[in-house]
Backbone as numpy.savetxt, mean C-alpha at the origin, in Angstrom:
# Nx Ny Nz CAx CAy CAz Cx Cy Cz
-5.15 -20.75 -1.66 -5.98 -19.57 -1.66 -5.10 -18.31 -1.66
-5.69 -17.22 -2.09 -4.96 -15.96 -2.14 -4.65 -15.48 -0.73
-3.39 -15.11 -0.54 -2.98 -14.52 0.74 -2.16 -13.28 0.47
-2.47 -12.22 1.18 -1.70 -10.98 1.13 -1.34 -10.63 2.57
-0.04 -10.49 2.83 0.42 -10.25 4.19 1.29 -9.01 4.21
0.79 -7.98 4.89 1.53 -6.72 5.00 2.49 -6.77 6.19
3.54 -6.00 6.08 4.49 -5.84 7.19 5.19 -4.50 7.02
5.88 -4.08 8.08 6.69 -2.87 7.99 6.09 -1.65 8.66
4.88 -1.78 9.18 4.29 -0.64 9.87 4.97 -0.38 11.20
4.61 0.73 11.83 5.19 1.06 13.11 4.95 2.51 13.48
5.70 2.94 14.50 5.61 4.32 14.99 6.82 5.09 14.49
6.58 6.24 13.91 7.66 7.07 13.38 7.33 8.54 13.63
8.36 9.35 13.78 8.16 10.79 13.96 7.85 11.46 12.63
7.17 12.57 12.71 6.89 13.35 11.50 8.19 13.67 10.78
8.15 13.54 9.47 9.35 13.75 8.67 10.14 12.48 8.40
9.81 11.43 9.10 10.51 10.16 8.96 10.01 9.33 7.80
10.56 8.13 7.70 10.23 7.22 6.59 9.91 5.83 7.10
9.12 5.12 6.33 8.83 3.72 6.55 8.67 3.05 5.20
8.98 1.77 5.14 8.71 1.00 3.94 7.80 -0.17 4.30
6.65 -0.19 3.68 5.72 -1.29 3.87 5.95 -2.35 2.79
5.75 -3.58 3.17 5.84 -4.70 2.24 4.53 -5.48 2.26
4.23 -6.10 1.14 3.05 -6.96 1.05 3.46 -8.20 0.26
3.50 -9.32 0.95 3.87 -10.58 0.31 2.62 -11.31 -0.16
2.60 -11.65 -1.43 1.44 -12.30 -2.02 1.73 -13.78 -2.28
0.71 -14.59 -2.15 0.84 -16.02 -2.44 -0.51 -16.58 -2.85
-0.47 -17.76 -3.48 -1.70 -18.44 -3.85 -2.24 -18.11 -5.21
-1.50 -17.32 -5.99 -1.94 -16.99 -7.34 -0.74 -16.52 -8.15
-0.94 -16.33 -9.44 0.13 -15.84 -10.31 0.24 -14.33 -10.15
1.29 -13.91 -9.46 1.43 -12.50 -9.06 1.41 -11.56 -10.26
2.02 -11.97 -11.35 2.13 -11.07 -12.51 0.84 -10.97 -13.31
-0.20 -11.67 -12.90 -1.50 -11.54 -13.59 -2.30 -10.34 -13.09
-1.82 -9.69 -12.03 -2.61 -8.65 -11.39 -1.79 -7.42 -11.06
-2.48 -6.26 -11.10 -1.93 -5.08 -10.47 -2.09 -5.19 -8.96
-1.45 -4.27 -8.27 -1.53 -4.26 -6.81 -1.72 -2.82 -6.32
-2.51 -2.68 -5.28 -2.75 -1.36 -4.75 -2.56 -1.28 -3.24
-2.41 -0.07 -2.78 -2.37 0.23 -1.34 -3.51 1.18 -1.02
-4.19 0.89 0.07 -5.24 1.74 0.61 -4.90 2.00 2.07
-5.59 2.96 2.66 -5.41 3.20 4.09 -6.73 3.65 4.71
-6.84 3.39 6.01 -8.02 3.79 6.74 -7.61 4.40 8.07
-7.90 5.68 8.22 -7.62 6.38 9.48 -8.81 6.20 10.41
-8.59 6.37 11.72 -9.68 6.22 12.68 -10.85 7.13 12.35
-12.04 6.56 12.29 -13.23 7.34 12.04 -13.44 7.77 10.61
-12.59 7.28 9.70 -12.69 7.69 8.29 -12.89 6.47 7.40
-13.31 6.75 6.18 -13.46 5.70 5.19 -12.08 5.27 4.69
-12.01 4.03 4.24 -10.77 3.55 3.62 -10.59 4.30 2.30
-9.34 4.73 2.04 -9.08 5.54 0.85 -7.90 5.00 0.06
-7.94 5.28 -1.22 -6.88 4.88 -2.14 -5.59 5.62 -1.83
-4.47 4.91 -1.94 -3.15 5.53 -1.75 -2.33 5.45 -3.04
-2.17 4.23 -3.56 -1.33 4.06 -4.76 -1.65 2.72 -5.41
-1.32 2.62 -6.70 -1.52 1.39 -7.44 -0.40 1.23 -8.44
-0.08 -0.02 -8.75 0.96 -0.33 -9.72 0.47 -1.43 -10.63
0.79 -1.32 -11.91 0.40 -2.34 -12.86 1.27 -3.58 -12.69
0.90 -4.68 -13.35 1.64 -5.92 -13.16 3.10 -5.78 -13.61
3.32 -4.93 -14.62 4.66 -4.78 -15.20 5.46 -3.65 -14.57
4.84 -2.92 -13.66 5.43 -1.72 -13.04 5.50 -0.53 -13.98
4.96 -0.65 -15.19 5.05 0.47 -16.13 4.13 1.61 -15.76
3.07 1.31 -15.05 2.12 2.36 -14.68 1.95 2.40 -13.17
2.02 3.60 -12.64 1.75 3.82 -11.22 0.90 5.07 -11.09
0.04 5.06 -10.10 -0.82 6.21 -9.84 -0.89 6.42 -8.33
-1.04 7.67 -7.94 -1.03 8.02 -6.52 -2.18 8.96 -6.18
-2.61 8.89 -4.94 -3.51 9.89 -4.42 -2.76 11.22 -4.33
-3.46 12.30 -4.53 -2.81 13.61 -4.49 -2.14 13.86 -3.14
-2.73 13.31 -2.09 -2.22 13.56 -0.73 -0.85 12.94 -0.48
-0.45 11.97 -1.30 0.83 11.29 -1.07 1.81 11.46 -2.24
1.35 12.07 -3.32 2.19 12.22 -4.50 3.46 12.99 -4.16
4.59 12.47 -4.60 5.87 13.11 -4.33 6.51 12.67 -3.02
5.73 11.99 -2.17 6.27 11.50 -0.89 6.32 9.97 -0.81
5.35 9.33 -1.44 5.25 7.87 -1.41 5.62 7.30 -2.77
6.22 6.11 -2.76 6.55 5.41 -3.99 6.12 3.95 -3.89
5.33 3.52 -4.86 4.93 2.12 -4.92 5.85 1.39 -5.89
6.22 0.18 -5.55 7.06 -0.64 -6.43 6.72 -2.11 -6.18
7.22 -2.95 -7.07 6.98 -4.38 -6.89 8.18 -5.17 -7.39
8.37 -6.33 -6.78 9.41 -7.26 -7.19 8.69 -8.56 -7.57
8.51 -8.78 -8.85 7.73 -9.94 -9.29 8.45 -11.26 -9.00
9.76 -11.21 -8.85 10.49 -12.43 -8.50 10.23 -12.84 -7.06
9.86 -11.87 -6.24 9.61 -12.14 -4.82 8.12 -12.09 -4.48
7.28 -11.88 -5.48 5.82 -11.77 -5.25 5.51 -10.76 -4.15
6.16 -9.62 -4.22 6.03 -8.62 -3.16 5.84 -7.24 -3.77
4.96 -6.48 -3.14 4.77 -5.08 -3.50 5.16 -4.23 -2.30
5.72 -3.08 -2.59 6.24 -2.19 -1.53 5.58 -0.83 -1.59
5.60 -0.16 -0.45 5.21 1.24 -0.41 6.25 1.97 0.43
7.09 2.73 -0.25 8.08 3.56 0.43 7.43 4.88 0.79
7.43 5.20 2.06 6.77 6.40 2.55 7.80 7.33 3.16
7.98 8.48 2.57 8.93 9.48 3.05 8.19 10.73 3.49
8.89 11.57 4.23 8.31 12.84 4.70 6.93 12.62 5.32
6.86 11.66 6.19 5.57 11.29 6.78 5.01 12.41 7.64
3.69 12.50 7.61 2.96 13.52 8.36 2.00 12.83 9.33
1.61 13.51 10.39 0.65 12.90 11.31 -0.64 12.45 10.62
-1.03 13.15 9.59 -2.26 12.77 8.87 -2.10 11.50 8.03
-0.89 10.97 7.95 -0.68 9.68 7.29 -0.97 8.52 8.23
-1.22 8.82 9.49 -1.54 7.77 10.46 -2.80 7.01 10.04
-2.67 5.70 9.91 -3.77 4.87 9.43 -3.35 3.41 9.44
-4.31 2.55 9.24 -4.01 1.15 8.92 -3.89 1.07 7.40
-2.78 0.51 6.95 -2.50 0.42 5.51 -2.75 -1.01 5.04
-3.49 -1.11 3.93 -3.86 -2.39 3.37 -3.32 -2.52 1.95
-2.81 -3.70 1.63 -2.54 -3.97 0.22 -3.69 -4.80 -0.34
-3.86 -4.71 -1.65 -4.98 -5.39 -2.28 -4.61 -5.77 -3.70
-5.28 -6.81 -4.18 -5.05 -7.31 -5.53 -6.07 -6.70 -6.47
-5.56 -6.05 -7.51 -6.45 -5.43 -8.47 -5.80 -4.21 -9.08
-6.63 -3.37 -9.72 -6.07 -2.18 -10.38 -7.13 -1.11 -10.49
-6.78 0.08 -10.01 -7.72 1.19 -10.08 -7.69 2.00 -8.81
-8.57 2.99 -8.74 -8.61 3.88 -7.58 -9.77 3.58 -6.64
-10.66 2.69 -7.05 -11.83 2.40 -6.21 -11.74 1.00 -5.64
-12.29 0.82 -4.46 -12.14 -0.44 -3.74 -12.78 -1.62 -4.47
-13.84 -1.35 -5.18 -14.53 -2.44 -5.87 -13.71 -3.03 -7.02
-12.61 -2.39 -7.37 -11.71 -2.91 -8.40 -10.75 -3.97 -7.86
-10.84 -4.25 -6.56 -9.93 -5.17 -5.89 -10.71 -6.35 -5.30
-10.13 -7.53 -5.42 -10.87 -8.71 -4.98 -10.26 -9.46 -3.81
-9.07 -9.05 -3.39 -8.45 -9.68 -2.23 -7.69 -8.62 -1.45
-7.73 -8.74 -0.13 -7.15 -7.72 0.75 -6.30 -8.38 1.83
-5.26 -7.68 2.24 -4.49 -8.12 3.38 -5.17 -7.71 4.68
-4.53 -8.05 5.78 -5.13 -7.79 7.09 -4.80 -6.38 7.59
-3.85 -5.74 6.96 -3.49 -4.37 7.32 -2.31 -4.29 8.27
-1.62 -3.17 8.20 -0.51 -2.89 9.11 -0.64 -1.45 9.58
-0.45 -1.24 10.87 -0.66 0.08 11.47 0.56 0.97 11.25
0.30 2.18 10.79 1.33 3.21 10.69 0.88 4.38 11.56
1.74 4.77 12.48 1.43 5.89 13.37 2.55 6.92 13.25
2.19 8.15 12.92 3.16 9.23 12.76 2.92 10.24 13.87
3.92 10.41 14.71 3.80 11.35 15.82 4.31 12.73 15.42
3.70 13.74 16.00 4.10 15.12 15.66 5.19 15.62 16.57
């Protein structure tokens, strides 16, 4: 069965960096794009970034553009989210998902999430 397992979350000061990883298994990784979403307390889950299967196309939410970078290593069945210049408003549970697009209904499998907390 499809499994997506996120890791790399934690507590970081504003201005710091974190790299999230999402290890995929149970399917042919290169058949799908991969996305990252996040959900802050009391808010709806929102799109963060997406990458095509070949890495040729990437798209970002305006709120993270220029600070976050999505990448993937198809040999390792892993997608990454490098987060730099973190802000307190980036605090959220971050989820990786299988699919492609900016809306949640474009994704059919989700990880359990990893907590990112940015202190001011």
